[in-house]
N, CA, C and O atoms as a printed pandas DataFrame, in Angstrom:
     atom_number atom_name residue_name chain_id  residue_number  x_coord  y_coord  z_coord
0              1         N          MET        A               1   12.381    9.692   -6.621
1              2        CA          MET        A               1   12.065   10.523   -5.470
2              3         C          MET        A               1   13.139   10.440   -4.269
3              4         O          MET        A               1   13.429    9.366   -3.741
4              5         N          ASN        A               2   13.621   11.496   -3.944
5              6        CA          ASN        A               2   14.562   11.620   -2.818
6              7         C          ASN        A               2   14.033   11.266   -1.396
7              8         O          ASN        A               2   12.822   11.123   -1.229
8              9         N          VAL        A               3   14.898   11.126   -0.385
9             10        CA          VAL        A               3   14.487   10.801    0.956
10            11         C          VAL        A               3   13.621   12.040    1.453
11            12         O          VAL        A               3   12.588   11.885    2.105
12            13         N          ARG        A               4   14.104   13.223    1.106
13            14        CA          ARG        A               4   13.443   14.539    1.555
14            15         C          ARG        A               4   12.029   14.662    1.169
15            16         O          ARG        A               4   11.150   15.009    1.958
16            17         N          GLN        A               5   11.829   14.358   -0.111
17            18        CA          GLN        A               5   10.542   14.345   -0.676
18            19         C          GLN        A               5    9.584   13.247   -0.088
19            20         O          GLN        A               5    8.378   13.450    0.050
20            21         N          LYS        A               6   10.171   12.137    0.229
21            22        CA          LYS        A               6    9.313   11.118    0.766
22            23         C          LYS        A               6    8.902   11.589    2.203
23            24         O          LYS        A               6    7.757   11.404    2.617
24            25         N          LYS        A               7    9.776   12.142    2.874
25            26        CA          LYS        A               7    9.485   12.596    4.152
26            27         C          LYS        A               7    8.518   13.706    4.256
27            28         O          LYS        A               7    7.690   13.742    5.166
28            29         N          MET        A               8    8.600   14.548    3.405
29            30        CA          MET        A               8    7.518   15.623    3.156
30            31         C          MET        A               8    6.146   14.947    2.766
31            32         O          MET        A               8    5.116   15.343    3.312
32            33         N          GLU        A               9    6.117   14.057    1.942
33            34        CA          GLU        A               9    4.866   13.402    1.677
34            35         C          GLU        A               9    4.208   12.663    2.893
35            36         O          GLU        A               9    3.007   12.757    3.144
36            37         N          LEU        A              10    5.057   11.952    3.595
37            38        CA          LEU        A              10    4.774   11.442    4.885
38            39         C          LEU        A              10    4.162   12.316    5.868
39            40         O          LEU        A              10    3.113   11.994    6.426
40            41         N          ILE        A              11    4.737   13.361    6.096
41            42        CA          ILE        A              11    4.200   14.486    7.025
42            43         C          ILE        A              11    2.918   14.964    6.454
43            44         O          ILE        A              11    1.981   15.125    7.237
44            45         N          GLU        A              12    2.743   15.224    5.125
45            46        CA          GLU        A              12    1.579   15.751    4.667
46            47         C          GLU        A              12    0.447   14.822    4.860
47            48         O          GLU        A              12   -0.668   15.218    5.199
48            49         N          ALA        A              13    0.769   13.460    4.621
49            50        CA          ALA        A              13   -0.340   12.420    4.883
50            51         C          ALA        A              13   -0.655   12.311    6.255
51            52         O          ALA        A              13   -1.818   12.063    6.570
52            53         N          MET        A              14    0.372   12.488    7.267
53            54        CA          MET        A              14    0.011   12.501    8.628
54            55         C          MET        A              14   -0.982   13.716    9.019
55            56         O          MET        A              14   -1.961   13.594    9.755
56            57         N          ASN        A              15   -0.598   14.788    8.459
57            58        CA          ASN        A              15   -1.495   15.900    8.757
58            59         C          ASN        A              15   -2.856   15.898    8.181
59            60         O          ASN        A              15   -3.803   16.432    8.758
60            61         N          ARG        A              16   -2.949   15.314    7.073
61            62        CA          ARG        A              16   -4.263   15.095    6.464
62            63         C          ARG        A              16   -5.151   14.156    7.259
63            64         O          ARG        A              16   -6.362   14.336    7.387
64            65         N          ALA        A              17   -4.440   13.088    7.813
65            66        CA          ALA        A              17   -5.162   12.017    8.675
66            67         C          ALA        A              17   -5.475   12.740   10.079
67            68         O          ALA        A              17   -6.532   12.507   10.667
68            69         N          ARG        A              18   -4.610   13.538   10.539
69            70        CA          ARG        A              18   -5.150   14.336   11.742
70            71         C          ARG        A              18   -6.257   15.241   11.542
71            72         O          ARG        A              18   -7.114   15.365   12.418
72            73         N          ALA        A              19   -6.307   15.893   10.439
73            74        CA          ALA        A              19   -7.498   16.791   10.133
74            75         C          ALA        A              19   -8.804   15.923   10.027
75            76         O          ALA        A              19   -9.904   16.449   10.197
76            77         N          LEU        A              20   -8.672   14.630    9.754
77            78        CA          LEU        A              20   -9.953   13.842    9.637
78            79         C          LEU        A              20  -10.353   13.152   10.876
79            80         O          LEU        A              20  -11.312   12.380   10.896
80            81         N          GLU        A              21   -9.542   13.454   12.040
81            82        CA          GLU        A              21   -9.863   12.770   13.360
82            83         C          GLU        A              21  -11.130   13.702   13.912
83            84         O          GLU        A              21  -11.289   14.903   13.691
84            85         N          PRO        A              22  -11.920   12.889   14.632
85            86        CA          PRO        A              22  -13.071   13.679   15.145
86            87         C          PRO        A              22  -12.638   14.710   16.159
87            88         O          PRO        A              22  -11.707   14.474   16.930
88            89         N          SER        A              23  -13.282   15.816   16.168
89            90        CA          SER        A              23  -12.865   16.842   17.029
90            91         C          SER        A              23  -13.349   16.568   18.380
91            92         O          SER        A              23  -12.894   17.256   19.294
92            93         N          SER        A              24  -14.240   15.627   18.643
93            94        CA          SER        A              24  -14.754   15.302   19.919
94            95         C          SER        A              24  -13.726   14.184   20.578
95            96         O          SER        A              24  -14.039   13.668   21.650
96            97         N          PHE        A              25  -12.691   13.879   20.021
97            98        CA          PHE        A              25  -11.798   12.823   20.651
98            99         C          PHE        A              25  -11.244   13.377   21.996
99           100         O          PHE        A              25  -10.540   14.386   22.009
100          101         N          VAL        A              26  -11.532   12.785   22.984
101          102        CA          VAL        A              26  -11.088   13.218   24.409
102          103         C          VAL        A              26  -10.335   12.174   25.034
103          104         O          VAL        A              26  -10.921   11.411   25.801
104          105         N          PRO        A              27   -9.088   12.039   24.803
105          106        CA          PRO        A              27   -8.210   11.042   25.381
106          107         C          PRO        A              27   -8.029   11.137   26.812
107          108         O          PRO        A              27   -7.876   10.110   27.474
108          109         N          ASN        A              28   -8.034   12.320   27.362
109          110        CA          ASN        A              28   -7.786   12.537   28.777
110          111         C          ASN        A              28   -8.760   11.794   29.655
111          112         O          ASN        A              28   -8.406   11.091   30.601
112          113         N          LYS        A              29  -10.190   12.020   29.231
113          114        CA          LYS        A              29  -11.242   11.542   29.832
114          115         C          LYS        A              29  -11.115   10.010   30.103
115          116         O          LYS        A              29  -11.342    9.461   31.181
116          117         N          LEU        A              30  -10.688    9.376   28.873
117          118        CA          LEU        A              30  -10.638    7.745   28.774
118          119         C          LEU        A              30   -9.486    7.488   29.681
119          120         O          LEU        A              30   -9.679    6.671   30.581
120          121         N          LEU        A              31   -8.332    8.051   29.588
121          122        CA          LEU        A              31   -7.178    7.623   30.317
122          123         C          LEU        A              31   -7.312    7.898   31.809
123          124         O          LEU        A              31   -6.800    7.120   32.615
124          125         N          ASP        A              32   -7.990    8.992   32.209
125          126        CA          ASP        A              32   -8.069    9.220   33.601
126          127         C          ASP        A              32   -9.262    8.252   34.156
127          128         O          ASP        A              32   -9.247    7.889   35.333
128          129         N          THR        A              33  -10.129    7.915   33.404
129          130        CA          THR        A              33  -11.103    6.883   33.915
130          131         C          THR        A              33  -10.569    5.629   34.094
131          132         O          THR        A              33  -10.895    4.903   35.033
132          133         N          LEU        A              34   -9.724    5.315   33.201
133          134        CA          LEU        A              34   -9.063    3.901   33.347
134          135         C          LEU        A              34   -8.229    3.774   34.665
135          136         O          LEU        A              34   -8.251    2.770   35.376
136          137         N          ILE        A              35   -7.481    4.916   34.918
137          138        CA          ILE        A              35   -6.512    5.129   35.965
138          139         C          ILE        A              35   -7.369    5.036   37.255
139          140         O          ILE        A              35   -6.958    4.359   38.198
140          141         N          GLU        A              36   -8.641    5.750   37.325
141          142        CA          GLU        A              36   -9.392    5.778   38.480
142          143         C          GLU        A              36  -10.174    4.399   38.782
143          144         O          GLU        A              36  -10.345    3.990   39.931
144          145         N          LYS        A              37  -10.605    3.767   37.701
145          146        CA          LYS        A              37  -11.374    2.598   37.882
146          147         C          LYS        A              37  -10.388    1.374   38.205
147          148         O          LYS        A              37  -10.794    0.399   38.839
148          149         N          MET        A              38   -9.117    1.473   37.751
149          150        CA          MET        A              38   -8.232    0.350   38.023
150          151         C          MET        A              38   -7.351    0.656   39.349
151          152         O          MET        A              38   -6.424   -0.068   39.712
152          153         N          ASN        A              39   -7.735    1.737   39.969
153          154        CA          ASN        A              39   -6.847    2.150   41.144
154          155         C          ASN        A              39   -5.468    2.330   40.804
155          156         O          ASN        A              39   -4.627    1.840   41.557
156          157         N          LEU        A              40   -5.145    2.899   39.883
157          158        CA          LEU        A              40   -3.727    3.225   39.592
158          159         C          LEU        A              40   -3.465    4.683   40.033
159          160         O          LEU        A              40   -4.324    5.526   40.293
160          161         N          LYS        A              41   -2.086    4.831   40.071
161          162        CA          LYS        A              41   -1.580    6.208   40.512
162          163         C          LYS        A              41   -1.418    7.256   39.412
163          164         O          LYS        A              41   -1.701    8.436   39.624
164          165         N          ASN        A              42   -0.943    6.801   38.186
165          166        CA          ASN        A              42   -0.578    7.685   37.112
166          167         C          ASN        A              42   -0.485    7.060   35.913
167          168         O          ASN        A              42   -0.856    5.890   35.815
168          169         N          ASP        A              43    0.024    7.756   34.826
169          170        CA          ASP        A              43    0.134    7.076   33.432
170          171         C          ASP        A              43    1.230    6.094   33.455
171          172         O          ASP        A              43    1.192    5.162   32.652
172          173         N          ALA        A              44    2.245    6.208   34.325
173          174        CA          ALA        A              44    3.343    5.178   34.154
174          175         C          ALA        A              44    2.806    3.848   34.695
175          176         O          ALA        A              44    3.196    2.805   34.170
176          177         N          GLU        A              45    1.957    3.820   35.688
177          178        CA          GLU        A              45    1.385    2.520   36.209
178          179         C          GLU        A              45    0.435    2.042   35.202
179          180         O          GLU        A              45    0.339    0.824   35.055
180          181         N          LEU        A              46   -0.296    2.844   34.472
181          182        CA          LEU        A              46   -1.310    2.533   33.403
182          183         C          LEU        A              46   -0.450    1.730   32.270
183          184         O          LEU        A              46   -0.800    0.681   31.728
184          185         N          CYS        A              47    0.652    2.395   32.055
185          186        CA          CYS        A              47    1.574    1.674   30.995
186          187         C          CYS        A              47    2.007    0.318   31.274
187          188         O          CYS        A              47    2.137   -0.528   30.389
188          189         N          ARG        A              48    2.255    0.089   32.649
189          190        CA          ARG        A              48    2.774   -1.131   32.994
190          191         C          ARG        A              48    1.611   -2.218   32.928
191          192         O          ARG        A              48    1.776   -3.334   32.437
192          193         N          VAL        A              49    0.455   -1.776   33.462
193          194        CA          VAL        A              49   -0.740   -2.646   33.370
194          195         C          VAL        A              49   -1.102   -2.925   31.876
195          196         O          VAL        A              49   -1.442   -4.052   31.516
196          197         N          LEU        A              50   -1.026   -1.961   31.093
197          198        CA          LEU        A              50   -1.494   -2.313   29.638
198          199         C          LEU        A              50   -0.289   -2.871   28.888
199          200         O          LEU        A              50   -0.408   -3.238   27.719
200          201         N          GLU        A              51    0.867   -2.939   29.544
201          202        CA          GLU        A              51    2.032   -3.418   28.790
202          203         C          GLU        A              51    2.248   -2.728   27.455
203          204         O          GLU        A              51    2.291   -3.293   26.362
204          205         N          VAL        A              52    2.378   -1.421   27.694
205          206        CA          VAL        A              52    2.808   -0.493   26.463
206          207         C          VAL        A              52    3.819    0.375   26.926
207          208         O          VAL        A              52    3.979    0.592   28.127
208          209         N          GLN        A              53    4.523    0.894   26.021
209          210        CA          GLN        A              53    5.724    1.827   26.399
210          211         C          GLN        A              53    5.018    3.172   26.772
211          212         O          GLN        A              53    3.886    3.445   26.371
212          213         N          PRO        A              54    5.819    4.048   27.625
213          214        CA          PRO        A              54    5.168    5.210   28.107
214          215         C          PRO        A              54    4.887    6.259   26.953
215          216         O          PRO        A              54    3.956    7.062   27.026
216          217         N          PRO        A              55    5.768    6.191   25.876
217          218        CA          PRO        A              55    5.539    7.232   24.763
218          219         C          PRO        A              55    3.958    7.068   24.092
219          220         O          PRO        A              55    3.260    7.945   23.584
220          221         N          ILE        A              56    3.700    5.775   24.266
221          222        CA          ILE        A              56    2.229    5.432   23.531
222          223         C          ILE        A              56    1.201    6.207   24.315
223          224         O          ILE        A              56    0.412    6.954   23.736
224          225         N          ILE        A              57    1.194    6.039   25.663
225          226        CA          ILE        A              57    0.146    6.690   26.475
226          227         C          ILE        A              57    0.403    8.191   26.409
227          228         O          ILE        A              57   -0.601    8.898   26.332
228          229         N          SER        A              58    1.493    8.734   26.424
229          230        CA          SER        A              58    1.692   10.088   26.187
230          231         C          SER        A              58    1.237   10.695   25.012
231          232         O          SER        A              58    0.719   11.811   25.052
232          233         N          LYS        A              59    1.403    9.954   23.775
233          234        CA          LYS        A              59    1.054   10.397   22.465
234          235         C          LYS        A              59   -0.523   10.296   22.510
235          236         O          LYS        A              59   -1.174   11.161   21.923
236          237         N          ILE        A              60   -1.082    9.403   23.100
237          238        CA          ILE        A              60   -2.719    9.187   23.177
238          239         C          ILE        A              60   -3.045   10.465   23.955
239          240         O          ILE        A              60   -3.874   11.233   23.465
240          241         N          ARG        A              61   -2.470   10.756   25.116
241          242        CA          ARG        A              61   -3.048   11.857   25.957
242          243         C          ARG        A              61   -2.758   13.321   25.307
243          244         O          ARG        A              61   -3.415   14.325   25.585
244          245         N          HIS        A              62   -1.743   13.280   24.459
245          246        CA          HIS        A              62   -1.484   14.583   23.741
246          247         C          HIS        A              62   -2.167   14.653   22.291
247          248         O          HIS        A              62   -1.842   15.490   21.449
248          249         N          ARG        A              63   -3.068   13.756   22.117
249          250        CA          ARG        A              63   -3.894   13.510   20.829
250          251         C          ARG        A              63   -2.909   13.624   19.667
251          252         O          ARG        A              63   -3.162   14.371   18.722
252          253         N          LYS        A              64   -1.822   12.918   19.716
253          254        CA          LYS        A              64   -0.805   12.745   18.749
254          255         C          LYS        A              64   -1.119   11.304   18.091
255          256         O          LYS        A              64   -0.690   11.053   16.965
256          257         N          LEU        A              65   -1.846   10.403   18.791
257          258        CA          LEU        A              65   -1.946    9.059   18.406
258          259         C          LEU        A              65   -3.427    8.699   18.822
259          260         O          LEU        A              65   -3.908    8.949   19.928
260          261         N          ALA        A              66   -4.034    8.120   17.849
261          262        CA          ALA        A              66   -5.564    7.730   18.129
262          263         C          ALA        A              66   -5.404    6.428   18.909
263          264         O          ALA        A              66   -4.317    5.850   18.932
264          265         N          VAL        A              67   -6.554    5.931   19.593
265          266        CA          VAL        A              67   -6.471    4.759   20.299
266          267         C          VAL        A              67   -6.954    3.712   19.274
267          268         O          VAL        A              67   -8.099    3.622   18.831
268          269         N          GLY        A              68   -5.939    2.968   18.983
269          270        CA          GLY        A              68   -6.248    1.888   18.005
270          271         C          GLY        A              68   -6.878    0.568   18.491
271          272         O          GLY        A              68   -7.065    0.453   19.703
272          273         N          ALA        A              69   -7.193   -0.351   17.739
273          274        CA          ALA        A              69   -7.993   -1.496   18.036
274          275         C          ALA        A              69   -7.204   -2.206   19.110
275          276         O          ALA        A              69   -7.737   -2.598   20.147
276          277         N          THR        A              70   -5.944   -2.361   18.844
277          278        CA          THR        A              70   -5.051   -3.405   19.811
278          279         C          THR        A              70   -5.157   -2.858   21.299
279          280         O          THR        A              70   -5.534   -3.546   22.248
280          281         N          ILE        A              71   -4.740   -1.410   21.377
281          282        CA          ILE        A              71   -4.843   -0.972   22.699
282          283         C          ILE        A              71   -6.174   -0.787   23.319
283          284         O          ILE        A              71   -6.320   -0.851   24.539
284          285         N          LEU        A              72   -7.146   -0.558   22.498
285          286        CA          LEU        A              72   -8.599   -0.688   22.943
286          287         C          LEU        A              72   -8.964   -2.048   23.521
287          288         O          LEU        A              72   -9.667   -2.187   24.522
288          289         N          LEU        A              73   -8.462   -2.987   22.851
289          290        CA          LEU        A              73   -8.807   -4.506   23.392
290          291         C          LEU        A              73   -8.063   -4.704   24.588
291          292         O          LEU        A              73   -8.562   -5.373   25.493
292          293         N          ARG        A              74   -6.810   -4.150   24.716
293          294        CA          ARG        A              74   -6.086   -4.376   25.994
294          295         C          ARG        A              74   -6.678   -3.524   27.122
295          296         O          ARG        A              74   -6.663   -3.993   28.260
296          297         N          MET        A              75   -7.198   -2.311   26.900
297          298        CA          MET        A              75   -7.749   -1.616   27.861
298          299         C          MET        A              75   -9.084   -2.363   28.399
299          300         O          MET        A              75   -9.445   -2.342   29.576
300          301         N          HIS        A              76   -9.695   -2.966   27.441
301          302        CA          HIS        A              76  -11.024   -3.781   27.857
302          303         C          HIS        A              76  -10.592   -5.050   28.697
303          304         O          HIS        A              76  -11.209   -5.417   29.696
304          305         N          GLU        A              77   -9.602   -5.610   28.252
305          306        CA          GLU        A              77   -9.307   -6.833   28.903
306          307         C          GLU        A              77   -8.729   -6.579   30.245
307          308         O          GLU        A              77   -9.045   -7.323   31.174
308          309         N          LYS        A              78   -7.972   -5.669   30.414
309          310        CA          LYS        A              78   -7.412   -5.316   31.811
310          311         C          LYS        A              78   -8.181   -4.477   32.885
311          312         O          LYS        A              78   -7.869   -4.419   34.074
312          313         N          SER        A              79   -9.312   -3.787   32.247
313          314        CA          SER        A              79  -10.212   -3.031   33.137
314          315         C          SER        A              79  -11.743   -3.609   33.229
315          316         O          SER        A              79  -12.632   -3.096   33.908
316          317         N          ASP        A              80  -11.855   -4.607   32.529
317          318        CA          ASP        A              80  -13.265   -5.032   32.275
318          319         C          ASP        A              80  -14.343   -4.009   31.941
319          320         O          ASP        A              80  -15.518   -4.310   32.154
320          321         N          ILE        A              81  -14.041   -2.880   31.457
321          322        CA          ILE        A              81  -14.861   -1.936   30.963
322          323         C          ILE        A              81  -15.100   -2.303   29.494
323          324         O          ILE        A              81  -14.174   -2.613   28.744
324          325         N          SER        A              82  -16.505   -2.249   29.081
325          326        CA          SER        A              82  -16.929   -2.627   27.789
326          327         C          SER        A              82  -16.218   -1.720   26.671
327          328         O          SER        A              82  -15.844   -0.575   26.920
328          329         N          ILE        A              83  -16.092   -2.224   25.635
329          330        CA          ILE        A              83  -15.430   -1.575   24.544
330          331         C          ILE        A              83  -16.342   -0.446   24.225
331          332         O          ILE        A              83  -15.880    0.681   24.045
332          333         N          ARG        A              84  -17.612   -0.692   24.146
333          334        CA          ARG        A              84  -18.480    0.462   23.885
334          335         C          ARG        A              84  -18.370    1.593   24.809
335          336         O          ARG        A              84  -18.415    2.750   24.394
336          337         N          GLU        A              85  -18.214    1.275   26.157
337          338        CA          GLU        A              85  -17.950    2.429   27.110
338          339         C          GLU        A              85  -16.711    3.053   26.878
339          340         O          GLU        A              85  -16.636    4.281   26.872
340          341         N          LEU        A              86  -15.675    2.293   26.677
341          342        CA          LEU        A              86  -14.302    2.808   26.406
342          343         C          LEU        A              86  -14.405    3.794   25.203
343          344         O          LEU        A              86  -13.929    4.921   25.340
344          345         N          LYS        A              87  -15.017    3.424   24.000
345          346        CA          LYS        A              87  -15.129    4.362   22.960
346          347         C          LYS        A              87  -16.018    5.564   23.360
347          348         O          LYS        A              87  -15.654    6.709   23.093
348          349         N          ASP        A              88  -17.117    5.323   23.962
349          350        CA          ASP        A              88  -17.778    6.497   24.508
350          351         C          ASP        A              88  -17.003    7.438   25.428
351          352         O          ASP        A              88  -17.192    8.653   25.375
352          353         N          LEU        A              89  -16.253    6.958   26.155
353          354        CA          LEU        A              89  -15.313    7.845   27.027
354          355         C          LEU        A              89  -14.367    8.597   26.103
355          356         O          LEU        A              89  -14.186    9.792   26.337
356          357         N          SER        A              90  -13.784    8.059   25.143
357          358        CA          SER        A              90  -12.750    8.683   24.214
358          359         C          SER        A              90  -13.474    9.806   23.338
359          360         O          SER        A              90  -12.847   10.766   22.890
360          361         N          THR        A              91  -14.829    9.614   23.131
361          362        CA          THR        A              91  -15.469   10.784   22.237
362          363         C          THR        A              91  -16.569   11.533   22.891
363          364         O          THR        A              91  -17.434   12.112   22.234
364          365         N          ALA        A              92  -16.533   11.522   24.273
365          366        CA          ALA        A              92  -17.515   12.273   25.022
366          367         C          ALA        A              92  -17.297   13.773   24.670
367          368         O          ALA        A              92  -16.207   14.253   24.358
368          369         N          SER        A              93  -18.393   14.407   24.753
369          370        CA          SER        A              93  -18.393   15.877   24.572
370          371         C          SER        A              93  -17.792   16.573   25.891
371          372         O          SER        A              93  -17.912   16.113   27.026
372          373         N          MET        A              94  -17.201   17.627   25.586
373          374        CA          MET        A              94  -16.597   18.614   26.638
374          375         C          MET        A              94  -17.571   19.253   27.536
375          376         O          MET        A              94  -17.116   19.991   28.410
376          377         N          HIS        A              95  -18.859   19.077   27.452
377          378        CA          HIS        A              95  -19.774   19.919   28.181
378          379         C          HIS        A              95  -19.453   19.801   29.651
379          380         O          HIS        A              95  -20.107   20.434   30.479
């Protein structure tokens, strides 16, 4: 299998994984709530507090990356918001 075929398979796998994501995933509400409750100014400050690179928060905000266990735990540790509440914020309905 050549490099191009491997790349195509990886892209297809990523697209299948995205299709399985819950449609109720609302990262903006989660990130905006964290920024508000932690009295931060913007995503850049949130990145510094969570000790993650800015592209991570950007990808989460643009629904290109799900909130994984590691970052969820870090959000909990830094904000004192329960993991249950953080998960609820990320899956809240848009009503």
